[in-house]
PDB file of C-alpha atoms in Angstrom:
ATOM      1  CA  UNK A  12      12.064   3.392  13.247  1.00  0.00           C
ATOM      2  CA  UNK A  13      11.003   4.330   9.781  1.00  0.00           C
ATOM      3  CA  UNK A  14       7.717   6.160   9.504  1.00  0.00           C
ATOM      4  CA  UNK A  15       5.635   8.309   7.221  1.00  0.00           C
ATOM      5  CA  UNK A  16       3.401  11.179   8.265  1.00  0.00           C
ATOM      6  CA  UNK A  17       0.651  12.670   6.179  1.00  0.00           C
ATOM      7  CA  UNK A  18      -0.568  15.622   8.250  1.00  0.00           C
ATOM      8  CA  UNK A  19      -3.748  16.241   6.291  1.00  0.00           C
ATOM      9  CA  UNK A  20      -6.462  13.640   6.748  1.00  0.00           C
ATOM     10  CA  UNK A  21      -8.920  15.326   4.425  1.00  0.00           C
ATOM     11  CA  UNK A  22      -8.520  18.074   1.809  1.00  0.00           C
ATOM     12  CA  UNK A  23     -11.123  19.712  -0.416  1.00  0.00           C
ATOM     13  CA  UNK A  24     -10.133  21.677  -3.501  1.00  0.00           C
ATOM     14  CA  UNK A  25     -12.078  23.200  -6.349  1.00  0.00           C
ATOM     15  CA  UNK A  26     -11.796  21.713  -9.791  1.00  0.00           C
ATOM     16  CA  UNK A  27      -9.061  23.510 -11.699  1.00  0.00           C
ATOM     17  CA  UNK A  28      -7.257  24.630  -8.553  1.00  0.00           C
ATOM     18  CA  UNK A  29      -3.742  23.559  -7.694  1.00  0.00           C
ATOM     19  CA  UNK A  30      -3.065  20.799  -5.192  1.00  0.00           C
ATOM     20  CA  UNK A  31      -0.308  19.979  -2.750  1.00  0.00           C
ATOM     21  CA  UNK A  32      -0.439  16.953  -0.465  1.00  0.00           C
ATOM     22  CA  UNK A  33       2.115  16.825   2.279  1.00  0.00           C
ATOM     23  CA  UNK A  34       4.299  13.892   3.254  1.00  0.00           C
ATOM     24  CA  UNK A  35       7.088  13.719   5.818  1.00  0.00           C
ATOM     25  CA  UNK A  36       9.217  10.662   6.393  1.00  0.00           C
ATOM     26  CA  UNK A  37      11.636   9.370   8.936  1.00  0.00           C
ATOM     27  CA  UNK A  38      14.372   7.153   7.543  1.00  0.00           C
ATOM     28  CA  UNK A  39      18.024   6.775   8.384  1.00  0.00           C
ATOM     29  CA  UNK A  40      19.455   6.369   4.917  1.00  0.00           C
ATOM     30  CA  UNK A  41      18.546   7.654   1.483  1.00  0.00           C
ATOM     31  CA  UNK A  42      14.860   6.913   1.229  1.00  0.00           C
ATOM     32  CA  UNK A  43      12.953   5.220  -1.534  1.00  0.00           C
ATOM     33  CA  UNK A  44       9.702   7.179  -1.683  1.00  0.00           C
ATOM     34  CA  UNK A  45       6.387   6.493  -3.346  1.00  0.00           C
ATOM     35  CA  UNK A  46       2.977   8.036  -3.847  1.00  0.00           C
ATOM     36  CA  UNK A  47       0.009   5.758  -4.458  1.00  0.00           C
ATOM     37  CA  UNK A  48      -3.622   6.589  -5.175  1.00  0.00           C
ATOM     38  CA  UNK A  49      -6.655   4.547  -4.183  1.00  0.00           C
ATOM     39  CA  UNK A  50     -10.022   5.183  -5.784  1.00  0.00           C
ATOM     40  CA  UNK A  51     -13.118   3.983  -3.921  1.00  0.00           C
ATOM     41  CA  UNK A  52     -13.355   0.201  -3.895  1.00  0.00           C
ATOM     42  CA  UNK A  53     -10.067  -0.161  -5.730  1.00  0.00           C
ATOM     43  CA  UNK A  54      -6.543  -1.257  -4.957  1.00  0.00           C
ATOM     44  CA  UNK A  55      -3.581   1.087  -4.941  1.00  0.00           C
ATOM     45  CA  UNK A  56      -2.060   2.509  -8.099  1.00  0.00           C
ATOM     46  CA  UNK A  57       1.453   3.921  -8.213  1.00  0.00           C
ATOM     47  CA  UNK A  58       1.575   7.597  -9.156  1.00  0.00           C
ATOM     48  CA  UNK A  59       5.327   8.133  -8.927  1.00  0.00           C
ATOM     49  CA  UNK A  60       8.477   7.108  -7.121  1.00  0.00           C
ATOM     50  CA  UNK A  61      11.812   8.559  -6.092  1.00  0.00           C
ATOM     51  CA  UNK A  62      14.974   6.534  -5.715  1.00  0.00           C
ATOM     52  CA  UNK A  63      17.783   8.933  -6.539  1.00  0.00           C
ATOM     53  CA  UNK A  64      18.822  11.664  -8.930  1.00  0.00           C
ATOM     54  CA  UNK A  65      16.593  14.568  -9.871  1.00  0.00           C
ATOM     55  CA  UNK A  66      14.623  15.582  -6.814  1.00  0.00           C
ATOM     56  CA  UNK A  67      11.595  16.582  -8.869  1.00  0.00           C
ATOM     57  CA  UNK A  68       9.874  13.494 -10.214  1.00  0.00           C
ATOM     58  CA  UNK A  69       7.070  13.316 -12.691  1.00  0.00           C
ATOM     59  CA  UNK A  70       4.323  10.764 -12.455  1.00  0.00           C
ATOM     60  CA  UNK A  71       1.161   9.708 -14.169  1.00  0.00           C
ATOM     61  CA  UNK A  72      -2.011  11.762 -14.445  1.00  0.00           C
ATOM     62  CA  UNK A  73      -0.083  15.046 -14.329  1.00  0.00           C
ATOM     63  CA  UNK A  74       1.227  14.600 -10.791  1.00  0.00           C
ATOM     64  CA  UNK A  75       4.709  15.493  -9.625  1.00  0.00           C
ATOM     65  CA  UNK A  76       6.549  15.327  -6.312  1.00  0.00           C
ATOM     66  CA  UNK A  77       9.641  16.994  -4.932  1.00  0.00           C
ATOM     67  CA  UNK A  78      12.084  15.297  -2.582  1.00  0.00           C
ATOM     68  CA  UNK A  79      13.550  17.699  -0.035  1.00  0.00           C
ATOM     69  CA  UNK A  80      16.103  15.974   2.148  1.00  0.00           C
ATOM     70  CA  UNK A  81      16.567  18.982   4.442  1.00  0.00           C
ATOM     71  CA  UNK A  82      12.860  18.927   5.288  1.00  0.00           C
ATOM     72  CA  UNK A  83      12.409  15.136   5.131  1.00  0.00           C
ATOM     73  CA  UNK A  84       9.511  15.788   2.817  1.00  0.00           C
ATOM     74  CA  UNK A  85       8.118  14.385  -0.397  1.00  0.00           C
ATOM     75  CA  UNK A  86       5.081  16.498  -1.223  1.00  0.00           C
ATOM     76  CA  UNK A  87       2.782  15.648  -4.107  1.00  0.00           C
ATOM     77  CA  UNK A  88       1.579  18.402  -6.420  1.00  0.00           C
ATOM     78  CA  UNK A  89      -0.719  18.927  -9.357  1.00  0.00           C
ATOM     79  CA  UNK A  90      -1.207  22.270 -11.103  1.00  0.00           C
ATOM     80  CA  UNK A  91      -4.884  21.792 -11.972  1.00  0.00           C
ATOM     81  CA  UNK A  92      -7.115  19.242 -10.284  1.00  0.00           C
ATOM     82  CA  UNK A  93      -9.773  17.319 -12.187  1.00  0.00           C
ATOM     83  CA  UNK A  94     -12.918  15.857 -10.631  1.00  0.00           C
ATOM     84  CA  UNK A  95     -11.572  12.383 -11.374  1.00  0.00           C
ATOM     85  CA  UNK A  96      -8.672  13.036  -8.986  1.00  0.00           C
ATOM     86  CA  UNK A  97     -10.993  12.597  -6.005  1.00  0.00           C
ATOM     87  CA  UNK A  98      -9.494   9.625  -4.173  1.00  0.00           C
ATOM     88  CA  UNK A  99      -7.288   8.723  -1.233  1.00  0.00           C
ATOM     89  CA  UNK A 100      -3.569   9.337  -1.581  1.00  0.00           C
ATOM     90  CA  UNK A 101      -0.888   7.432   0.280  1.00  0.00           C
ATOM     91  CA  UNK A 102       2.760   8.304   0.698  1.00  0.00           C
ATOM     92  CA  UNK A 103       5.137   5.438   1.430  1.00  0.00           C
ATOM     93  CA  UNK A 104       8.793   4.835   2.206  1.00  0.00           C
ATOM     94  CA  UNK A 105      10.641   1.651   1.319  1.00  0.00           C
ATOM     95  CA  UNK A 106      12.043  -0.283   4.246  1.00  0.00           C
ATOM     96  CA  UNK A 107      14.723  -2.590   2.856  1.00  0.00           C
ATOM     97  CA  UNK A 108      17.689  -4.461   4.128  1.00  0.00           C
ATOM     98  CA  UNK A 109      18.289  -7.655   5.956  1.00  0.00           C
ATOM     99  CA  UNK A 110      15.107  -9.560   6.499  1.00  0.00           C
ATOM    100  CA  UNK A 111      12.934  -6.561   5.745  1.00  0.00           C
ATOM    101  CA  UNK A 112      11.499  -5.675   2.395  1.00  0.00           C
ATOM    102  CA  UNK A 113       8.285  -3.698   2.569  1.00  0.00           C
ATOM    103  CA  UNK A 114       6.681  -0.326   2.138  1.00  0.00           C
ATOM    104  CA  UNK A 115       5.630   1.697   5.143  1.00  0.00           C
ATOM    105  CA  UNK A 116       2.588   3.788   4.401  1.00  0.00           C
ATOM    106  CA  UNK A 117       1.236   6.982   5.810  1.00  0.00           C
ATOM    107  CA  UNK A 118      -2.362   7.091   6.971  1.00  0.00           C
ATOM    108  CA  UNK A 119      -3.506   8.692   3.752  1.00  0.00           C
ATOM    109  CA  UNK A 120      -5.087  11.953   2.642  1.00  0.00           C
ATOM    110  CA  UNK A 121      -8.610  11.879   1.315  1.00  0.00           C
ATOM    111  CA  UNK A 122      -9.057  14.371  -1.511  1.00  0.00           C
ATOM    112  CA  UNK A 123     -12.460  15.769  -2.384  1.00  0.00           C
ATOM    113  CA  UNK A 124     -12.934  17.883  -5.507  1.00  0.00           C
ATOM    114  CA  UNK A 125     -15.791  20.328  -5.663  1.00  0.00           C
ATOM    115  CA  UNK A 126     -17.198  21.743  -8.914  1.00  0.00           C
TER     116      UNK A 126
ATOM    117  CA  UNK B  10      -0.431  -8.693 -18.865  1.00  0.00           C
ATOM    118  CA  UNK B  11      -2.661  -9.667 -15.972  1.00  0.00           C
ATOM    119  CA  UNK B  12      -2.270  -7.725 -12.775  1.00  0.00           C
ATOM    120  CA  UNK B  13      -2.446  -8.992  -9.223  1.00  0.00           C
ATOM    121  CA  UNK B  14      -5.688 -10.850  -8.697  1.00  0.00           C
ATOM    122  CA  UNK B  15      -7.384 -11.524  -5.391  1.00  0.00           C
ATOM    123  CA  UNK B  16     -10.302 -13.668  -4.344  1.00  0.00           C
ATOM    124  CA  UNK B  17     -12.876 -13.519  -3.015  1.00  0.00           C
ATOM    125  CA  UNK B  18     -13.853  -9.900  -3.505  1.00  0.00           C
ATOM    126  CA  UNK B  19     -16.057  -9.970  -0.445  1.00  0.00           C
ATOM    127  CA  UNK B  20     -16.268 -12.401   2.440  1.00  0.00           C
ATOM    128  CA  UNK B  21     -18.617 -12.405   5.409  1.00  0.00           C
ATOM    129  CA  UNK B  22     -17.796 -14.483   8.478  1.00  0.00           C
ATOM    130  CA  UNK B  23     -18.839 -14.646  12.085  1.00  0.00           C
ATOM    131  CA  UNK B  24     -16.640 -14.340  15.142  1.00  0.00           C
ATOM    132  CA  UNK B  25     -14.514 -17.403  15.804  1.00  0.00           C
ATOM    133  CA  UNK B  26     -14.601 -18.652  12.233  1.00  0.00           C
ATOM    134  CA  UNK B  27     -11.659 -18.879   9.880  1.00  0.00           C
ATOM    135  CA  UNK B  28     -11.152 -16.898   6.676  1.00  0.00           C
ATOM    136  CA  UNK B  29      -8.937 -17.748   3.711  1.00  0.00           C
ATOM    137  CA  UNK B  30      -7.988 -15.134   1.152  1.00  0.00           C
ATOM    138  CA  UNK B  31      -6.116 -15.820  -2.062  1.00  0.00           C
ATOM    139  CA  UNK B  32      -3.743 -13.871  -4.254  1.00  0.00           C
ATOM    140  CA  UNK B  33      -2.104 -14.451  -7.625  1.00  0.00           C
ATOM    141  CA  UNK B  34       0.893 -12.214  -8.348  1.00  0.00           C
ATOM    142  CA  UNK B  35       1.927 -10.721 -11.631  1.00  0.00           C
ATOM    143  CA  UNK B  36       3.692 -13.260 -13.804  1.00  0.00           C
ATOM    144  CA  UNK B  37       7.424 -13.230 -13.034  1.00  0.00           C
ATOM    145  CA  UNK B  38       7.038 -11.713  -9.581  1.00  0.00           C
ATOM    146  CA  UNK B  39       8.314 -13.901  -6.771  1.00  0.00           C
ATOM    147  CA  UNK B  40       7.459 -11.700  -3.796  1.00  0.00           C
ATOM    148  CA  UNK B  41       3.966 -11.392  -2.354  1.00  0.00           C
ATOM    149  CA  UNK B  42       2.931  -8.980   0.389  1.00  0.00           C
ATOM    150  CA  UNK B  43      -0.216  -8.784   2.464  1.00  0.00           C
ATOM    151  CA  UNK B  44      -1.516  -5.559   3.984  1.00  0.00           C
ATOM    152  CA  UNK B  45      -4.519  -4.900   6.160  1.00  0.00           C
ATOM    153  CA  UNK B  46      -6.465  -1.693   5.581  1.00  0.00           C
ATOM    154  CA  UNK B  47      -8.870  -1.206   8.446  1.00  0.00           C
ATOM    155  CA  UNK B  48     -11.054   1.865   8.707  1.00  0.00           C
ATOM    156  CA  UNK B  49      -9.065   4.782  10.031  1.00  0.00           C
ATOM    157  CA  UNK B  50      -5.839   2.800  10.429  1.00  0.00           C
ATOM    158  CA  UNK B  51      -4.225   3.105   7.014  1.00  0.00           C
ATOM    159  CA  UNK B  52      -2.295   0.226   5.501  1.00  0.00           C
ATOM    160  CA  UNK B  53      -0.635  -2.076   7.990  1.00  0.00           C
ATOM    161  CA  UNK B  54       1.995  -4.542   6.801  1.00  0.00           C
ATOM    162  CA  UNK B  55       1.047  -8.129   7.552  1.00  0.00           C
ATOM    163  CA  UNK B  56       3.327 -10.577   5.763  1.00  0.00           C
ATOM    164  CA  UNK B  57       5.981 -10.868   3.085  1.00  0.00           C
ATOM    165  CA  UNK B  58       6.594 -14.089   1.171  1.00  0.00           C
ATOM    166  CA  UNK B  59       9.358 -14.738  -1.302  1.00  0.00           C
ATOM    167  CA  UNK B  60      10.337 -17.935  -3.069  1.00  0.00           C
ATOM    168  CA  UNK B  61       7.903 -19.902  -0.954  1.00  0.00           C
ATOM    169  CA  UNK B  62       9.203 -18.698   2.393  1.00  0.00           C
ATOM    170  CA  UNK B  63       7.834 -16.266   4.925  1.00  0.00           C
ATOM    171  CA  UNK B  64      10.492 -13.549   5.077  1.00  0.00           C
ATOM    172  CA  UNK B  65       8.961 -10.978   7.389  1.00  0.00           C
ATOM    173  CA  UNK B  66       5.784 -10.337   9.309  1.00  0.00           C
ATOM    174  CA  UNK B  67       4.238  -7.275  10.822  1.00  0.00           C
ATOM    175  CA  UNK B  68       2.931  -6.746  14.310  1.00  0.00           C
ATOM    176  CA  UNK B  69      -0.022  -9.107  14.083  1.00  0.00           C
ATOM    177  CA  UNK B  70      -0.932 -12.099  16.259  1.00  0.00           C
ATOM    178  CA  UNK B  71      -0.087 -15.649  15.137  1.00  0.00           C
ATOM    179  CA  UNK B  72      -3.685 -16.319  14.111  1.00  0.00           C
ATOM    180  CA  UNK B  73      -2.765 -14.369  10.976  1.00  0.00           C
ATOM    181  CA  UNK B  74      -0.786 -16.756   8.835  1.00  0.00           C
ATOM    182  CA  UNK B  75      -0.317 -17.723   5.254  1.00  0.00           C
ATOM    183  CA  UNK B  76       1.785 -19.461   2.721  1.00  0.00           C
ATOM    184  CA  UNK B  77       3.179 -19.118  -0.749  1.00  0.00           C
ATOM    185  CA  UNK B  78       2.851 -21.884  -3.276  1.00  0.00           C
ATOM    186  CA  UNK B  79       5.415 -23.060  -5.872  1.00  0.00           C
ATOM    187  CA  UNK B  80       3.649 -20.991  -8.531  1.00  0.00           C
ATOM    188  CA  UNK B  81       4.147 -17.931  -6.238  1.00  0.00           C
ATOM    189  CA  UNK B  82       0.466 -17.505  -5.518  1.00  0.00           C
ATOM    190  CA  UNK B  83      -0.358 -17.005  -1.877  1.00  0.00           C
ATOM    191  CA  UNK B  84      -3.100 -17.382   0.643  1.00  0.00           C
ATOM    192  CA  UNK B  85      -3.743 -15.566   3.880  1.00  0.00           C
ATOM    193  CA  UNK B  86      -5.496 -17.355   6.699  1.00  0.00           C
ATOM    194  CA  UNK B  87      -7.085 -15.621   9.631  1.00  0.00           C
ATOM    195  CA  UNK B  88      -8.155 -17.936  12.444  1.00  0.00           C
ATOM    196  CA  UNK B  89     -10.478 -17.265  15.348  1.00  0.00           C
ATOM    197  CA  UNK B  90     -11.889 -14.188  13.682  1.00  0.00           C
ATOM    198  CA  UNK B  91     -12.571 -11.122  15.786  1.00  0.00           C
ATOM    199  CA  UNK B  92     -14.764  -8.154  14.968  1.00  0.00           C
ATOM    200  CA  UNK B  93     -11.729  -5.903  14.547  1.00  0.00           C
ATOM    201  CA  UNK B  94     -10.427  -8.137  11.753  1.00  0.00           C
ATOM    202  CA  UNK B  95     -13.015  -6.546   9.497  1.00  0.00           C
ATOM    203  CA  UNK B  96     -10.958  -4.766   6.863  1.00  0.00           C
ATOM    204  CA  UNK B  97      -9.830  -4.633   3.281  1.00  0.00           C
ATOM    205  CA  UNK B  98      -6.959  -7.069   2.791  1.00  0.00           C
ATOM    206  CA  UNK B  99      -4.646  -6.020   0.003  1.00  0.00           C
ATOM    207  CA  UNK B 100      -2.170  -8.256  -1.720  1.00  0.00           C
ATOM    208  CA  UNK B 101       0.782  -6.885  -3.654  1.00  0.00           C
ATOM    209  CA  UNK B 102       3.588  -8.418  -5.654  1.00  0.00           C
ATOM    210  CA  UNK B 103       7.036  -7.367  -6.755  1.00  0.00           C
ATOM    211  CA  UNK B 104      10.242  -8.650  -8.232  1.00  0.00           C
ATOM    212  CA  UNK B 105      12.512  -9.908  -5.448  1.00  0.00           C
ATOM    213  CA  UNK B 106      15.421  -7.782  -6.519  1.00  0.00           C
ATOM    214  CA  UNK B 107      13.440  -5.091  -8.229  1.00  0.00           C
ATOM    215  CA  UNK B 108      12.942  -1.423  -7.673  1.00  0.00           C
ATOM    216  CA  UNK B 109      10.853  -1.893  -4.598  1.00  0.00           C
ATOM    217  CA  UNK B 110       7.646  -0.882  -6.340  1.00  0.00           C
ATOM    218  CA  UNK B 111       4.659  -2.932  -5.224  1.00  0.00           C
ATOM    219  CA  UNK B 112       1.801  -3.739  -7.555  1.00  0.00           C
ATOM    220  CA  UNK B 113      -1.490  -4.073  -5.724  1.00  0.00           C
ATOM    221  CA  UNK B 114      -4.608  -6.084  -6.299  1.00  0.00           C
ATOM    222  CA  UNK B 115      -8.049  -4.666  -5.655  1.00  0.00           C
ATOM    223  CA  UNK B 116      -8.363  -6.365  -2.306  1.00  0.00           C
ATOM    224  CA  UNK B 117     -10.648  -8.713  -0.464  1.00  0.00           C
ATOM    225  CA  UNK B 118     -13.104  -7.120   1.915  1.00  0.00           C
ATOM    226  CA  UNK B 119     -13.622  -9.223   5.012  1.00  0.00           C
ATOM    227  CA  UNK B 120     -16.560  -8.492   7.247  1.00  0.00           C
ATOM    228  CA  UNK B 121     -16.770 -10.206  10.623  1.00  0.00           C
ATOM    229  CA  UNK B 122     -20.181 -10.216  12.295  1.00  0.00           C
TER     230      UNK B 122
END
């Protein structure tokens, strides 16, 4: 069955430091992969997505992610974190075909940014 | 362009009661999805509606149900509420044959006492 694993439940980084959030997926075919961000009390906002092509994808707010098929990973990165990046981040894989059409989410990584 | 809108923002019920949550998708989107986000459990897929039909449901009991109206808006009904139904319920919409990206509303927080 398709699944997404985010190994880090909680991460704290200093403002200005680099960030990498890990995501591993399990999917039989070429995956459609997403990263969403959820600020407190808010819905989810799409940061970036990968469907095919260049394995390094750029998103909004200075985020990028790299698809590595050999490692079944889709890690999210940002070179310099801002205090406003404090939020919860969710990785997701698209589960399509037949009667199914949904995103399967990981359990999320809560990012704290310290001054 | 208006995004996905959900109502009510907050809802407080007691055990055994029924709750109804509503969702209006982005104009032009025919698919509506419901997810439950309970504390510590991440986002769990509940239901997918498209063109007025229920297309798929997650691993939830039948007391979770809903429908999609001709204007593509949707409502989620939860009957016989239990304490563990307390959660943020997120609605999302997408194009039926789109890129798979879901656009989320800000959610309805249901508290069951």
